[in-house]
XYZ file of C-alpha atoms in Angstrom:
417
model
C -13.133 -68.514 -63.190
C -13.226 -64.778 -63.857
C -11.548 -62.361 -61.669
C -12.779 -59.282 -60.240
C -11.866 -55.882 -60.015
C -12.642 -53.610 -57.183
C -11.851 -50.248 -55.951
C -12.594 -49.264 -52.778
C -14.131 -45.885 -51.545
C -13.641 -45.620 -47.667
C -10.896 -47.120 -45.787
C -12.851 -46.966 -42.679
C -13.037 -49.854 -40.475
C -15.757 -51.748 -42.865
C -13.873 -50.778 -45.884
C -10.703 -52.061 -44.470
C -11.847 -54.938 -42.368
C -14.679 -56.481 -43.853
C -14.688 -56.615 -47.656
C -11.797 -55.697 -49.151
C -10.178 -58.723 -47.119
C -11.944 -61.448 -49.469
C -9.191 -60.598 -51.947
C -6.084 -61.329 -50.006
C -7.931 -65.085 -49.261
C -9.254 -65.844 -52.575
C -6.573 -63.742 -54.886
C -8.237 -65.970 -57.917
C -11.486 -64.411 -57.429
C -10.857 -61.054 -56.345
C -8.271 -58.064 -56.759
C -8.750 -54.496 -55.142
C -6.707 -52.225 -57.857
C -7.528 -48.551 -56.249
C -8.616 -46.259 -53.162
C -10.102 -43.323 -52.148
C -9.499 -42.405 -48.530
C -9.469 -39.100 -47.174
C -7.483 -40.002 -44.444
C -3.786 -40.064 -45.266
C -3.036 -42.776 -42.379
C -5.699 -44.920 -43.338
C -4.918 -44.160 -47.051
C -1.316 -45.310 -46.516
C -1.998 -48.788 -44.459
C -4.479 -49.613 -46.723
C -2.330 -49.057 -49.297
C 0.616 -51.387 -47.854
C -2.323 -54.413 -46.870
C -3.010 -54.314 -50.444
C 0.178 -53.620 -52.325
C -1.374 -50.515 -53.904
C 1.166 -48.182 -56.122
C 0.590 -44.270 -55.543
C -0.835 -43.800 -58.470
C -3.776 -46.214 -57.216
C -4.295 -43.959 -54.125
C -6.699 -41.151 -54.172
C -8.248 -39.168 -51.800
C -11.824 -38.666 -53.196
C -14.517 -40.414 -54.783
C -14.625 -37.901 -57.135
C -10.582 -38.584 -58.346
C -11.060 -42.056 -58.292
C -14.508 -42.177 -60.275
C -13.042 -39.381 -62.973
C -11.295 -40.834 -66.144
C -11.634 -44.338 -67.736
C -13.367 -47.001 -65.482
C -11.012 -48.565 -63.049
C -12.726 -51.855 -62.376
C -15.511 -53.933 -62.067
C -16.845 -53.458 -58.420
C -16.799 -50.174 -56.502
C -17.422 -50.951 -52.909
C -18.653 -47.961 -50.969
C -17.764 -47.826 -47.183
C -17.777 -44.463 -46.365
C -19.717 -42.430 -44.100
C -23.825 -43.262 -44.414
C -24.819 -39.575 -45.051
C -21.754 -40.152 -47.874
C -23.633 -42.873 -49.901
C -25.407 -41.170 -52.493
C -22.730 -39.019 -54.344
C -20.420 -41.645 -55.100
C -23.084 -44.624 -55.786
C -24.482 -42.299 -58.799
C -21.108 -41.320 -59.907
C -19.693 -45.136 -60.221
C -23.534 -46.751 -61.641
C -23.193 -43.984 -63.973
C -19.761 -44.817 -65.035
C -20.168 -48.937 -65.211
C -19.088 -49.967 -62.214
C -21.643 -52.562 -60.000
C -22.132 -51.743 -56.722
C -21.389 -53.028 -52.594
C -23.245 -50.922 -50.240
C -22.599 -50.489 -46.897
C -25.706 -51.072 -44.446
C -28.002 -48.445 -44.255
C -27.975 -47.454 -47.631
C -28.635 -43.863 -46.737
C -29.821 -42.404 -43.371
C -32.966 -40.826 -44.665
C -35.712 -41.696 -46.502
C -35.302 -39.802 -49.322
C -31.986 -40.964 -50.213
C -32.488 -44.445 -49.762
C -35.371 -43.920 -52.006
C -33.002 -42.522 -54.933
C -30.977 -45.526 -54.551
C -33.782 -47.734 -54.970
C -34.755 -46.071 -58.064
C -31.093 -45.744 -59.441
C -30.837 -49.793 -58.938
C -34.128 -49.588 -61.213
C -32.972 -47.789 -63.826
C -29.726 -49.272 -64.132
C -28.447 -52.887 -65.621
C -26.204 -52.916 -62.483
C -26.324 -55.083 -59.417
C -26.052 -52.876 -56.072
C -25.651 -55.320 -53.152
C -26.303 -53.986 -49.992
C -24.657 -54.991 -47.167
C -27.085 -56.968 -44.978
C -24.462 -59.844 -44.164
C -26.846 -61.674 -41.955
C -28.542 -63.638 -44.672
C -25.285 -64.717 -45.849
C -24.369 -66.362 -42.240
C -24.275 -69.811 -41.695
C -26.733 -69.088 -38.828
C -29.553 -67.736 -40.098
C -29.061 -69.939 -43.326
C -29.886 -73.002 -41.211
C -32.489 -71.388 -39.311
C -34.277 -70.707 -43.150
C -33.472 -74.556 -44.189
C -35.443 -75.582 -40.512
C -39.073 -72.949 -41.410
C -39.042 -73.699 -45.126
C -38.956 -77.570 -44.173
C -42.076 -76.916 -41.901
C -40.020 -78.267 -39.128
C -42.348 -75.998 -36.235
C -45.338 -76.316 -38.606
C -46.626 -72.381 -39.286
C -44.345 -69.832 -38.282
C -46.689 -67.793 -35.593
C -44.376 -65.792 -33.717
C -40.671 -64.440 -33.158
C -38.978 -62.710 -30.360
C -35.441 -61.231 -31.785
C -33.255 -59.145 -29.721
C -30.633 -57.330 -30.920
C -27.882 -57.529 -27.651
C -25.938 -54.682 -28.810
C -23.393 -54.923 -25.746
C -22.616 -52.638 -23.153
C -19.041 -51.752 -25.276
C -20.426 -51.938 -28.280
C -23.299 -49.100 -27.312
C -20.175 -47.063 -25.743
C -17.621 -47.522 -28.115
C -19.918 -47.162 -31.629
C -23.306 -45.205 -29.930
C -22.359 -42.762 -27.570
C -18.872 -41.305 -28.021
C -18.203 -43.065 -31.417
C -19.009 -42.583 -35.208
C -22.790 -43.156 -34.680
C -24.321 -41.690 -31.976
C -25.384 -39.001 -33.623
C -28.390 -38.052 -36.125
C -28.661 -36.655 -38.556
C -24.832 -37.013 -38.944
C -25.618 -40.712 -38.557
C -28.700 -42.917 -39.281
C -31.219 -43.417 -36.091
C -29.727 -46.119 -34.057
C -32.418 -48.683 -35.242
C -31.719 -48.265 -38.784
C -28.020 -47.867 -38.603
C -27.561 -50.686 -36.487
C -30.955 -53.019 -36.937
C -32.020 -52.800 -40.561
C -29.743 -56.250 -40.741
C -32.007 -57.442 -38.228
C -35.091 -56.137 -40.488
C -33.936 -57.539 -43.328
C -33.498 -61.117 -42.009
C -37.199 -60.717 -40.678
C -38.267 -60.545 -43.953
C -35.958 -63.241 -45.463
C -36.774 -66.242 -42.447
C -40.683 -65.174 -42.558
C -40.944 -64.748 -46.282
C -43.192 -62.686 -45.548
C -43.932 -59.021 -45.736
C -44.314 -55.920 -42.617
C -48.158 -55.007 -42.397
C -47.560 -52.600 -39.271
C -45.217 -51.170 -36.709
C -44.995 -49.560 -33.585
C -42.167 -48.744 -31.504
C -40.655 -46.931 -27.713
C -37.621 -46.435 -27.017
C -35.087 -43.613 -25.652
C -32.032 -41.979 -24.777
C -32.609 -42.674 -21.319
C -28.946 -43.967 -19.307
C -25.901 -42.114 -21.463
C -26.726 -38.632 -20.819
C -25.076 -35.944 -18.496
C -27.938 -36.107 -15.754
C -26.264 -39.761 -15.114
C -22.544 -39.035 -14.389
C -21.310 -39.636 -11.476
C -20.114 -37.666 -8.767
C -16.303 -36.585 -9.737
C -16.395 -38.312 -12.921
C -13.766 -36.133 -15.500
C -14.561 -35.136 -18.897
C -12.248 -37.634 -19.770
C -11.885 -41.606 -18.455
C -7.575 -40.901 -18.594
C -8.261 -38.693 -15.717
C -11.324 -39.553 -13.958
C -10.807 -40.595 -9.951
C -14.057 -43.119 -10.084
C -13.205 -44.879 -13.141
C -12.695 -48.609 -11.323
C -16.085 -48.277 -10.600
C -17.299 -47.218 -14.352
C -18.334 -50.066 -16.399
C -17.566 -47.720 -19.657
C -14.011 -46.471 -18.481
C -12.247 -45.915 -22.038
C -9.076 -46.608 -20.564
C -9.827 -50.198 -19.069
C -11.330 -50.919 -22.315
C -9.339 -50.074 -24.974
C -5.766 -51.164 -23.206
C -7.475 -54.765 -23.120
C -9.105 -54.525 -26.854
C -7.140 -56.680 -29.214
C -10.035 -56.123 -32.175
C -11.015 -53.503 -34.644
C -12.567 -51.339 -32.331
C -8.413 -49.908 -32.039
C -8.854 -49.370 -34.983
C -11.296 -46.950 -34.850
C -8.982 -45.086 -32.195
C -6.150 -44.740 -34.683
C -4.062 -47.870 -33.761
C -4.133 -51.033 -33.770
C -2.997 -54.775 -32.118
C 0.014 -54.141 -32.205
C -0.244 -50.634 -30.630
C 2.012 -50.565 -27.050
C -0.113 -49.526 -23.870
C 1.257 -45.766 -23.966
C 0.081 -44.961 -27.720
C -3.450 -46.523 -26.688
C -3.013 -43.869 -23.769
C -1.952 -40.995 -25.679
C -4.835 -41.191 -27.954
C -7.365 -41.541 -25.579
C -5.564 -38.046 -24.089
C -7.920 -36.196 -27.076
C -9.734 -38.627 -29.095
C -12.885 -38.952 -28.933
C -13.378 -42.520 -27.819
C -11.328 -41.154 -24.568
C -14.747 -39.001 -23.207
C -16.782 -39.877 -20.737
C -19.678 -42.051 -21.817
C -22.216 -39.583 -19.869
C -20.133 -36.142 -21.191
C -20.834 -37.121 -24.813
C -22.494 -35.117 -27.876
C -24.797 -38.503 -28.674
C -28.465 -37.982 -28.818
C -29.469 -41.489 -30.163
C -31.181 -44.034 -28.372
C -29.773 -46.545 -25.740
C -32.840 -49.195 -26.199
C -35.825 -49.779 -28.217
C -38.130 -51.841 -29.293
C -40.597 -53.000 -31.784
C -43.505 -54.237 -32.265
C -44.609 -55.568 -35.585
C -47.639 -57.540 -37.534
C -46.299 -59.908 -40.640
C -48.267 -61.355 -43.448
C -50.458 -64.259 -42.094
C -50.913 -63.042 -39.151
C -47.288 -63.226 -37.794
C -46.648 -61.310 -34.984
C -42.529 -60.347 -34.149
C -41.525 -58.400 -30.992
C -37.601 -57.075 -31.885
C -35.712 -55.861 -29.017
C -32.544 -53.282 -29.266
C -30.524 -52.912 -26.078
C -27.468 -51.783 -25.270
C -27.170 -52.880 -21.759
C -26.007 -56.791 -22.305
C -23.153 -58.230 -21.571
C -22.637 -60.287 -24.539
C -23.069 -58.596 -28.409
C -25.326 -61.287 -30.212
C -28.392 -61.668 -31.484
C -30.838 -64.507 -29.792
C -33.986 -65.363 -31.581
C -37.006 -67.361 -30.750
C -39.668 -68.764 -33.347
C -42.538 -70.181 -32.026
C -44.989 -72.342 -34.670
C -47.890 -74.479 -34.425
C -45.827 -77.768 -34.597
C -42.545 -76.677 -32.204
C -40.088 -73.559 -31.663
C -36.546 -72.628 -32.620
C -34.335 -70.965 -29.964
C -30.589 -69.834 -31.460
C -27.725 -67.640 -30.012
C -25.708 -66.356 -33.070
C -22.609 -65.844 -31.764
C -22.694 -69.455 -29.998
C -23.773 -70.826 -33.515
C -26.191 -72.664 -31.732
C -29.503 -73.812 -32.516
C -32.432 -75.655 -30.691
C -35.579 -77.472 -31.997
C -38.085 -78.776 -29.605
C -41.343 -80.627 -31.282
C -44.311 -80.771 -29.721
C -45.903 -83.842 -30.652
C -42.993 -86.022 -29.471
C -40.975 -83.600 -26.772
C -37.629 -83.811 -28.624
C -34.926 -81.609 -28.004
C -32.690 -81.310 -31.287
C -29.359 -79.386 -30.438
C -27.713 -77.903 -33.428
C -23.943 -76.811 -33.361
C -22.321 -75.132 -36.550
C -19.158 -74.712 -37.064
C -17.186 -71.642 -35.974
C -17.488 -68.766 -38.469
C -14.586 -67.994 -40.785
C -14.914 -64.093 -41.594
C -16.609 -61.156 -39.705
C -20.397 -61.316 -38.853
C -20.746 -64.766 -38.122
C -19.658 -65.743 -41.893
C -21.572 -62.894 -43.380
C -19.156 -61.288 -44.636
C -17.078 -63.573 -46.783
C -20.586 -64.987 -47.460
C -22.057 -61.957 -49.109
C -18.784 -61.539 -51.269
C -19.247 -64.991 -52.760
C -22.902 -63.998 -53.702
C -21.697 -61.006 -55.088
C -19.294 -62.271 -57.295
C -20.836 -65.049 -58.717
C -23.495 -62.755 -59.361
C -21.893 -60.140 -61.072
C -20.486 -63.506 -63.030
C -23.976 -63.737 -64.246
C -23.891 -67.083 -61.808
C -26.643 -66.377 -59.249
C -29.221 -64.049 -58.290
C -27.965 -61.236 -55.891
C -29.457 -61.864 -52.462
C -29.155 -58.570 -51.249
C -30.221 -55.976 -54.255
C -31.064 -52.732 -53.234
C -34.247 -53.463 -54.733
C -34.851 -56.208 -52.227
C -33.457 -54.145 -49.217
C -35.906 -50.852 -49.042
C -38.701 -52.685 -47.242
C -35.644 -53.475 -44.340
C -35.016 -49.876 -44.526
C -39.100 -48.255 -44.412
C -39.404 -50.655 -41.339
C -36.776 -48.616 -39.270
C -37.889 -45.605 -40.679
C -41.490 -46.351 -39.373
C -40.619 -47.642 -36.229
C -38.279 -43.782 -35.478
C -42.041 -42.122 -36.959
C -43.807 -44.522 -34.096
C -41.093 -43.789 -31.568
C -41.312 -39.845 -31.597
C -45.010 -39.858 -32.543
C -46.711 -42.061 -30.134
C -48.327 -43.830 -33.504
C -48.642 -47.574 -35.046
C -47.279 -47.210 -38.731
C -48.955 -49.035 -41.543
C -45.967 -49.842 -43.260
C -47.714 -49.624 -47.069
C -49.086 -46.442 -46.628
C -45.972 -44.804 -44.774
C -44.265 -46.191 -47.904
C -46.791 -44.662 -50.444
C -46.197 -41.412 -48.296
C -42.788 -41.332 -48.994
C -42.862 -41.860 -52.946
C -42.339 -45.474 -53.265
């Protein structure tokens, strides 16, 4: 089997948690050989995870992409609005491409990306893990064997968590356009994308509400502090920064500069002036909090997509009704249930527990990618594939603030595509 080569541009918490990882469990099949982190922290513990000399350490795309090409792969995980400089620099060079999800958070970029995966003999996976999860893989198998008959409806929701929505949405790395994508692209073109790949089917229309509406300073309350490490109500705050991150054992510490093994007092100092230590309702965010959408498939298919952050749990539930029976499935339970109509069955489904990130999507996706830069399957996820997950999001934000239904093939036409 051929190895690969990768280099990695963005240590962030994707770029150090998600991807890169595949190497250290299949070493046979993967190597990362180089770097480019800003960051000198990140830079450095990336570095050590890795076994990366100096000399494999940059702190730029643009040091890293200069010279002789440095591997196969380039796997871009840096900021969204950072996508388009260093995917053009590395095509152009030779390198095939891993995309973080969104591929860009506007239009117009996403639309040079689809074009640049046109032009070039490359393949540019983007990263819309969900189709690569055991999951929604079985939930494919079960609608292309016809076992509900004609797929009529589906009711997704996206249950972002109450945490989640805190820690990522309001005082973290997203919560803010145009800095960030809008919430339902930057967070739910996975969920568009796996639309498209259970229906088969393509988005005819789309309309969409939603709003900033509970995370805003109108809604603190009475003697709540700036910040949760000094705020007198904060036993009675379901967001209090301190509760939460002393307890956290996962990557969100990461995001906050330390990490499991990170003593109670260095959680605490950090939260003193980072910015996952603000109040959830003192915070510069000005995406939404929920939303929803309303779309019309091929064949008459009608979806209704939910995006909350005010769940307990962070999972996505599904329903698909059909003429012969419906699925219900709760991701992160891995379970599944068929009921038929004709005989009243109940079918319970268990898979097993998911070995990587994203219910199995993320060790899934690498396998695709590799065999398919191997020239030993077709890449599920090609940028090509991915724009119509991307002009769905962007149509449902055009709904949201314009009071309009979208038709999805002329908003696209609009745009240049």
């Amino acid at each position: 089997m051929e190895k690969i080569t990768a280099i990695v541009i963005g240590a962030g918490g994707r770029g150090m948690n998600a991807y890169p990882p595949y190497a250290l469990r299949h070493p046979d099949e993967l190597e990362i050989v180089g770097v480019a982190e800003p960051d000198a922290a990140r830079r450095e513990q990336f570095a050590r995870v890795f076994s990366l000399a100096p000399e494999a350490c940059y702190t730029s795309y643009e040091q890293i992409l200069s010279g002789e090409k440095k591997a196969d792969l380039a796997m871009i995980c840096t900021g969204d609005d950072l996508h388009i400089q260093p995917l053009t620099l590395a095509v152009e060079k030779g390198y095939h491409i891993l995309l973080e999800k969104p591929m860009a958070p506007n239009i117009a970029d996403s639309l040079k990306i689809y074009n640049i995966a046109k032009q070039y003999d490359k393949i540019i996976s983007v990263g819309h893990v969900l189709r690569y999860t055991p999951f929604f893989k079985k939930l494919k198998e079960l609608l292309d064997a016809g076992t509900v008959g004609r797929v009529m409806s589906i009711q997704h929701n996206e249950n972002v968590g109450f945490w989640h929505q805190a820690h990522s949405f309001v005082r973290g790395t997203f919560r803010r356009t145009p800095e960030s994508a809008p919430m339902i692209l930057a967070k739910c073109c996975h969920d568009m994308d796996i639309l498209l790949y259970l229906t088969g089917k393509n988005c005819k229309k789309v309309a969409s509400f939603g709003a900033l509406s509970h995370f805003t300073r109108e809604n603190q309350p009475a003697g709540a502090a700036e910040r949760c490490i000094s705020c007198k109500v904060a036993d009675a705050c379901p967001y209090d920064a301190v509760r939460f991150y002393t307890n956290a054992k996962d990557w969100t510490l990461f995001a906050l500069g330390c990490s499991e093994t990170s003593s109670e007092a260095e959680i605490l100092e950090q939260l003193k002036t980072h910015r996952l230590g603000r109040c959830v309702y003192a915070c510069d965010n000005n995406v939404v909090d929920h939303q929803v959408m309303g779309m019309e498939f091929e064949d008459d298919i009608t979806v209704a997509f939910t995006m909350s952050g005010f769940n307990l749990e962070n999972t996505r539930t599904i329903k698909i009704m059909g003429t012969r029976g419906e699925i219900g499935g709760n991701m992160e339970e891995n379970s599944i249930q068929v009921k038929g109509f004709t005989t009243g069955n109940v079918t319970q489904i268990h898979l097993s527990p998911a070995a990587s990130g994203h219910g199995g999507g993320d060790d899934g996706l690498m396998k695709n990618l590799l065999r398919a830069i191997r020239g030993e399957e077709p890449c599920m996820t090609a940028a090509a594939i991915s724009l119509q997950s991307h002009m769905m999001a962007f149509a449902a934000e055009e709904s949201r603030r314009c009071g309009t239904v979208v038709d999805l093939e002329a908003f696209t036409k609009q745009h240049g595509a």
